[in-house]
Short mmCIF file of C-alpha atoms and ligand atoms in Angstrom, two decimals:
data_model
loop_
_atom_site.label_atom_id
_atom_site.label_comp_id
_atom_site.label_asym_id
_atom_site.label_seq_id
_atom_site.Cartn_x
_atom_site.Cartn_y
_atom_site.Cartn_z
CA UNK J 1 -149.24 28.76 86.94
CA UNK J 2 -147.16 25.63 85.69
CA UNK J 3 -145.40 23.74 88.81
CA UNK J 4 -141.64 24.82 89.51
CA UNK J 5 -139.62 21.94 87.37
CA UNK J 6 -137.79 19.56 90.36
CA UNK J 7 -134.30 20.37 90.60
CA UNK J 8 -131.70 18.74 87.88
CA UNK J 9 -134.50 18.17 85.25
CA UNK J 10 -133.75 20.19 81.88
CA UNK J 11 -136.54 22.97 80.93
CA UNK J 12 -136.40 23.34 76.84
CA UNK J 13 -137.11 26.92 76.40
CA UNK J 14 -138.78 27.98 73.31
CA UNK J 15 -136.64 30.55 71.83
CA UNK J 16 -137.63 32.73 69.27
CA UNK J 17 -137.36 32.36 65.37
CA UNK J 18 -134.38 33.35 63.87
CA UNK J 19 -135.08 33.99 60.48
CA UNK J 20 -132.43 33.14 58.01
CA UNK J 21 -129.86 36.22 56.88
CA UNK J 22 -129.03 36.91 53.14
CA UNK J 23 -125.52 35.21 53.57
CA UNK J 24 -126.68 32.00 54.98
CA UNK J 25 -129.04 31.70 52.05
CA UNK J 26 -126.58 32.04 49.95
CA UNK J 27 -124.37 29.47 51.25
CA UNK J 28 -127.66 26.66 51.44
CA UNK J 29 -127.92 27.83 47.52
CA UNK J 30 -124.11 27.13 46.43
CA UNK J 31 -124.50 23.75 48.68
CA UNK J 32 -127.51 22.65 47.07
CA UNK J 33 -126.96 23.74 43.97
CA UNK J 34 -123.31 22.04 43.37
CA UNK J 35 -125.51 19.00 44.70
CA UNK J 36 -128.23 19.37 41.57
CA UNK J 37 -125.70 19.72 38.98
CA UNK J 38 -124.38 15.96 39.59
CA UNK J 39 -127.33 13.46 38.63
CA UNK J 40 -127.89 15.06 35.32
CA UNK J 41 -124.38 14.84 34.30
CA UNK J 42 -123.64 11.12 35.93
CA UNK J 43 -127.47 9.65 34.15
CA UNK J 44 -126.12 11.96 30.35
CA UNK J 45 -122.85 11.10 30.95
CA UNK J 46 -123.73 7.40 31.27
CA UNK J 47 -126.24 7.10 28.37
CA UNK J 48 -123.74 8.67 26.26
CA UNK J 49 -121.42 6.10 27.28
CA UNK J 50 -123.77 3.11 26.70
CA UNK J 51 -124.67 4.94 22.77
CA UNK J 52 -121.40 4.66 22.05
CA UNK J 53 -120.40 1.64 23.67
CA UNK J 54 -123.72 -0.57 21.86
CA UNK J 55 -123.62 1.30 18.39
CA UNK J 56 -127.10 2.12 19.63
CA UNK J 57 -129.72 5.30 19.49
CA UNK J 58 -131.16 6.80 23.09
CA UNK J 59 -133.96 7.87 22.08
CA UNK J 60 -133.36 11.20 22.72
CA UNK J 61 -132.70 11.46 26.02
CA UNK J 62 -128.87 12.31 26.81
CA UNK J 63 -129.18 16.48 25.99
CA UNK J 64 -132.55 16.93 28.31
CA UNK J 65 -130.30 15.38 31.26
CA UNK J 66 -126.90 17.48 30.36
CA UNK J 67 -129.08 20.69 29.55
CA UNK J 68 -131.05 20.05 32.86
CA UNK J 69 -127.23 19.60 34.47
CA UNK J 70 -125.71 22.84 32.72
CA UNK J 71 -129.32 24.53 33.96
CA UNK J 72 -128.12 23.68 37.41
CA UNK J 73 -124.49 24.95 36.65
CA UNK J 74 -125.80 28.53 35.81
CA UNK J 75 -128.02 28.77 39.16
CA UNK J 76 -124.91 28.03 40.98
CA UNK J 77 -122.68 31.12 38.91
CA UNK J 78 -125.50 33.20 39.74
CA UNK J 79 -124.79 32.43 43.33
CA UNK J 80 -121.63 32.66 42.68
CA UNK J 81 -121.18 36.39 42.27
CA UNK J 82 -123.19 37.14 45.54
CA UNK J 83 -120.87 34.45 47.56
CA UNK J 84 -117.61 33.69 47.98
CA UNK J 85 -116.74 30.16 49.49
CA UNK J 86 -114.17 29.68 52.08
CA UNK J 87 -112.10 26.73 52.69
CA UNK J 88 -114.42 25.06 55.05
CA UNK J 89 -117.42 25.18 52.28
CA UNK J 90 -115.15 24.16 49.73
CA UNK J 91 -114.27 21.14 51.69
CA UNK J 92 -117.54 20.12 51.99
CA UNK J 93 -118.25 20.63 48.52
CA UNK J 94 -115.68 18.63 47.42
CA UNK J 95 -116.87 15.63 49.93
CA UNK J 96 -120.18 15.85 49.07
CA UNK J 97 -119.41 15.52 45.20
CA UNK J 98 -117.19 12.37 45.49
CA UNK J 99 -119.56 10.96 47.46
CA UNK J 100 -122.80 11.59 45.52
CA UNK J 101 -121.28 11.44 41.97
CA UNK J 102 -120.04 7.72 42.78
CA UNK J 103 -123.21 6.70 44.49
CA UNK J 104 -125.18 8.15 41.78
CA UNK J 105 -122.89 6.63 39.32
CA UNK J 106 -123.57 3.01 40.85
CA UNK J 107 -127.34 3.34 41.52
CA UNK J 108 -127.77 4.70 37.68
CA UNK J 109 -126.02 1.31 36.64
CA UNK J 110 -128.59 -0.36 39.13
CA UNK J 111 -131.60 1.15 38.66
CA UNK J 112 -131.79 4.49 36.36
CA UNK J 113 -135.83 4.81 36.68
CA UNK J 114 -135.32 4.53 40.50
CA UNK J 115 -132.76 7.43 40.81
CA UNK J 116 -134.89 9.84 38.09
CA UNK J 117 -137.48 9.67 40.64
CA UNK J 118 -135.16 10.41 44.01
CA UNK J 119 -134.32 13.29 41.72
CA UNK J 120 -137.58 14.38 41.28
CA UNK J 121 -138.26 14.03 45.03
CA UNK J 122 -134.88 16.17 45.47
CA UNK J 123 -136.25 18.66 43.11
CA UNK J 124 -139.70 19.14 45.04
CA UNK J 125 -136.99 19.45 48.04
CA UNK J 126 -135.47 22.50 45.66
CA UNK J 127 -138.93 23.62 44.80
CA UNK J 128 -140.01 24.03 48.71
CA UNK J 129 -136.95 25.90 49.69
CA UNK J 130 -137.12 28.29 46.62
CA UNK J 131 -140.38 28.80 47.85
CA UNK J 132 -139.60 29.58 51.48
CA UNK J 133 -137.10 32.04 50.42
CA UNK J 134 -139.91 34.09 48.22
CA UNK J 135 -142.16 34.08 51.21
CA UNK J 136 -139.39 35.48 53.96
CA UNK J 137 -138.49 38.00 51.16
CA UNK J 138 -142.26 39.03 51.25
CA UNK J 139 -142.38 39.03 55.09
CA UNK J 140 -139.62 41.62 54.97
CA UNK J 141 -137.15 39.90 56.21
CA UNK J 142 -134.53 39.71 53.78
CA UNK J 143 -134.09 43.81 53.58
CA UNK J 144 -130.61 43.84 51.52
CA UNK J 145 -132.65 41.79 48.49
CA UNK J 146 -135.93 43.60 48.57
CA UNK J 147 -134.04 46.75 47.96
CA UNK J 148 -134.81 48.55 45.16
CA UNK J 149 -130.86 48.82 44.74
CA UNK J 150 -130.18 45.94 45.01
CA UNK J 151 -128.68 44.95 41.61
CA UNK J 152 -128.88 40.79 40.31
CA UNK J 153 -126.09 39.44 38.48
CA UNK J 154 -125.48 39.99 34.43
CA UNK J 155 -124.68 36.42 33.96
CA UNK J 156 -128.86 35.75 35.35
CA UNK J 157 -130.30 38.58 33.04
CA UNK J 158 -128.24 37.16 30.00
CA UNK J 159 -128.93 33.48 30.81
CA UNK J 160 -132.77 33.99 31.68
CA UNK J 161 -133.13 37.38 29.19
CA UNK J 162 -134.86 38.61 32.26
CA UNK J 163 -136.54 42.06 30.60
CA UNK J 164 -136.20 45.08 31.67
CA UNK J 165 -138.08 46.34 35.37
CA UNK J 166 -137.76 42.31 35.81
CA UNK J 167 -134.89 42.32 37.37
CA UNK J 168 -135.25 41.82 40.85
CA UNK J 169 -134.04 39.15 43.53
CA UNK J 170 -137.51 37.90 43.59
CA UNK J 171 -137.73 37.84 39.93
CA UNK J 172 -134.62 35.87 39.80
CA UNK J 173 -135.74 33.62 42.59
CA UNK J 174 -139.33 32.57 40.53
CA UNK J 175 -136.81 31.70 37.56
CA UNK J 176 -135.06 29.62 39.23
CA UNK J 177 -138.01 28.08 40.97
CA UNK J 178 -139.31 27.34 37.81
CA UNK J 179 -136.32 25.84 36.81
CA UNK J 180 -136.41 22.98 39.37
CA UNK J 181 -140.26 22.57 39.32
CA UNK J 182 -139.36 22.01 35.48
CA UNK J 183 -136.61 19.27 36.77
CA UNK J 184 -139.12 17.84 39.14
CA UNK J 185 -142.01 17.20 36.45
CA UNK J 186 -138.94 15.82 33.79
CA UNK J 187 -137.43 13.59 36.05
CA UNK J 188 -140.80 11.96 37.81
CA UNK J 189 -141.91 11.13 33.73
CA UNK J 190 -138.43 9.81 33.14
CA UNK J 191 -138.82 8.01 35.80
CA UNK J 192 -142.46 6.51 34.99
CA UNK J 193 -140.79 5.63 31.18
CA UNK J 194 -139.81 2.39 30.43
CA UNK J 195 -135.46 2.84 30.54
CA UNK J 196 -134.52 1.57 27.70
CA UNK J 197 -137.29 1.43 24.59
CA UNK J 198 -139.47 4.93 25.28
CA UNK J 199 -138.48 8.42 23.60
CA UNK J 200 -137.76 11.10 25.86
CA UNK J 201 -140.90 13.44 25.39
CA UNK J 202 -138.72 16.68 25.64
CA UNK J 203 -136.45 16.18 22.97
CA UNK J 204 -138.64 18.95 20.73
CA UNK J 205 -139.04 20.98 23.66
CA UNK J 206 -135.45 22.58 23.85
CA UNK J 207 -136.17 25.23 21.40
CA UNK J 208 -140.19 25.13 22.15
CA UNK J 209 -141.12 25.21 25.69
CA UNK J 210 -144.39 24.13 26.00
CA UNK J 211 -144.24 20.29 26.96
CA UNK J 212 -141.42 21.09 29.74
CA UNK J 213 -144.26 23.63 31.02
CA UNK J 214 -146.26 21.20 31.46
CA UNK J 215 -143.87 18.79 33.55
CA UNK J 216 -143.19 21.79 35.47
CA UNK J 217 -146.83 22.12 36.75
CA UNK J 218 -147.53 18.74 36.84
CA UNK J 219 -145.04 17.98 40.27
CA UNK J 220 -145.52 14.12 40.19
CA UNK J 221 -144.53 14.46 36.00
CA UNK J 222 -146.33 13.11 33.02
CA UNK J 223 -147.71 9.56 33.06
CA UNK J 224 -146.33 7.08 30.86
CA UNK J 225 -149.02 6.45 28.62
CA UNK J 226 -149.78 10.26 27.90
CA UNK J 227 -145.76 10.60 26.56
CA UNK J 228 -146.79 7.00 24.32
CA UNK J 229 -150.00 8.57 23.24
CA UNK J 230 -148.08 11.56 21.88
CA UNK J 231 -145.95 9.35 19.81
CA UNK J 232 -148.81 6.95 18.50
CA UNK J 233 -150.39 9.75 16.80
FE1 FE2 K 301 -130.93 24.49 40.77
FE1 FE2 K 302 -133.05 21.37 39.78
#
């Protein structure tokens, strides 16, 4: 038996896990989401500016970073319909997004390659907790979602055309999963690509897939010279 502790010392019990309820992921989604839908805006809203501002071209990279923003925009309505905010939450949301839009705004000015890869490190962050959601879904402990009742919102099935009998909570959950592992890949290759000179690789992609794919399952993104070799050929 482990000695009796001497009087006035502090004994850490372990206490046992407490999983995480439906509502409180809910409320870490609408956090982290209104969080994800700020860099792509600030880094499109800047290039846009700098276009127009030097009568020059940006290669092509302004709509991947305001789609990837508007991407983020439609996880959050999703949430939306499952959550209300309260004051509190709206407070903090509200903090959070004058502080992270100016600091973004200021370290895109500094250093744009440098903040495309915090994103992607943010996005692996979104990745992983997507992730731990889908596995306490499949240990059974988020009952309410795993219910065959349970019914996802319209705005998801028209924004993903999720098909029919693919409806689910988990269903939507992989979407969105995908979503940010997409993000992840984009923003590590933006972030390996030369700023100013080299063409955004997923300008084609927005109405053909394939090359996002392939960011998306490639978590550290494409290398720089396999986007130039593309464009050499
Ligand atoms: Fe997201
Ligand atoms: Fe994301």
């Amino acid at each position: 038996m482990p000695p009796e502790p001497k009087p006035g010392t502090k004994v850490h019990k372990k206490t046992a896990y407490q999983p995480m309820t439906e509502p409180q992921w809910l409320v870490r989604f609408v956090f982290l989401e209104t969080v994800a839908g700020i860099p792509g805006a600030v880094a499109g809203g800047l290039r846009h500016l700098h276009s127009i501002r030097r009568f020059k071209l940006d290669q092509g990279w302004i709509k991947t970073l305001l789609e990837e923003s508007y991407n983020e925009r439609m996880h959050l309505l999703t949430f939306l319909e499952m959550y209300k905010p309260g004051r509190l939450m709206r407070l903090m949301v509200f903090a959070t997004q004058g502080i992270f839009y100016n600091t973004m705004f200021v370290g895109y000015l500094l250093s744009p390659s440098f903040c495309h890869r915090l994103v992607g490190y943010l996005e692996d962050e979104a990745v992983g907790t997507y992730t731990k959601c889908l596995d306490e879904m499949d240990k059974g402990r988020l009952p309410q979602w795993t219910d065959p009742n349970f019914k996802i919102p319209d705005i998801a099935v028209k924004y993903w055309r999720m098909p029919e009998g693919k409806q689910t909570m988990r269903d939507l959950i992989l979407y969105i999963r995908a979503d940010e592992a997409s993000h992840r890949g984009v923003n590590h290759t933006l972030g390996n690509l030369d700023q100013v000179s080299d063409p955004n690789p997923f300008i084609e992609e927005h109405s053909n897939v394939s090359h996002m794919h392939l960011a998306a399952i490639k978590p550290a993104g494409l290398e720089r010279e396999e986007v130039l070799e593309k464009y050499s050929r």
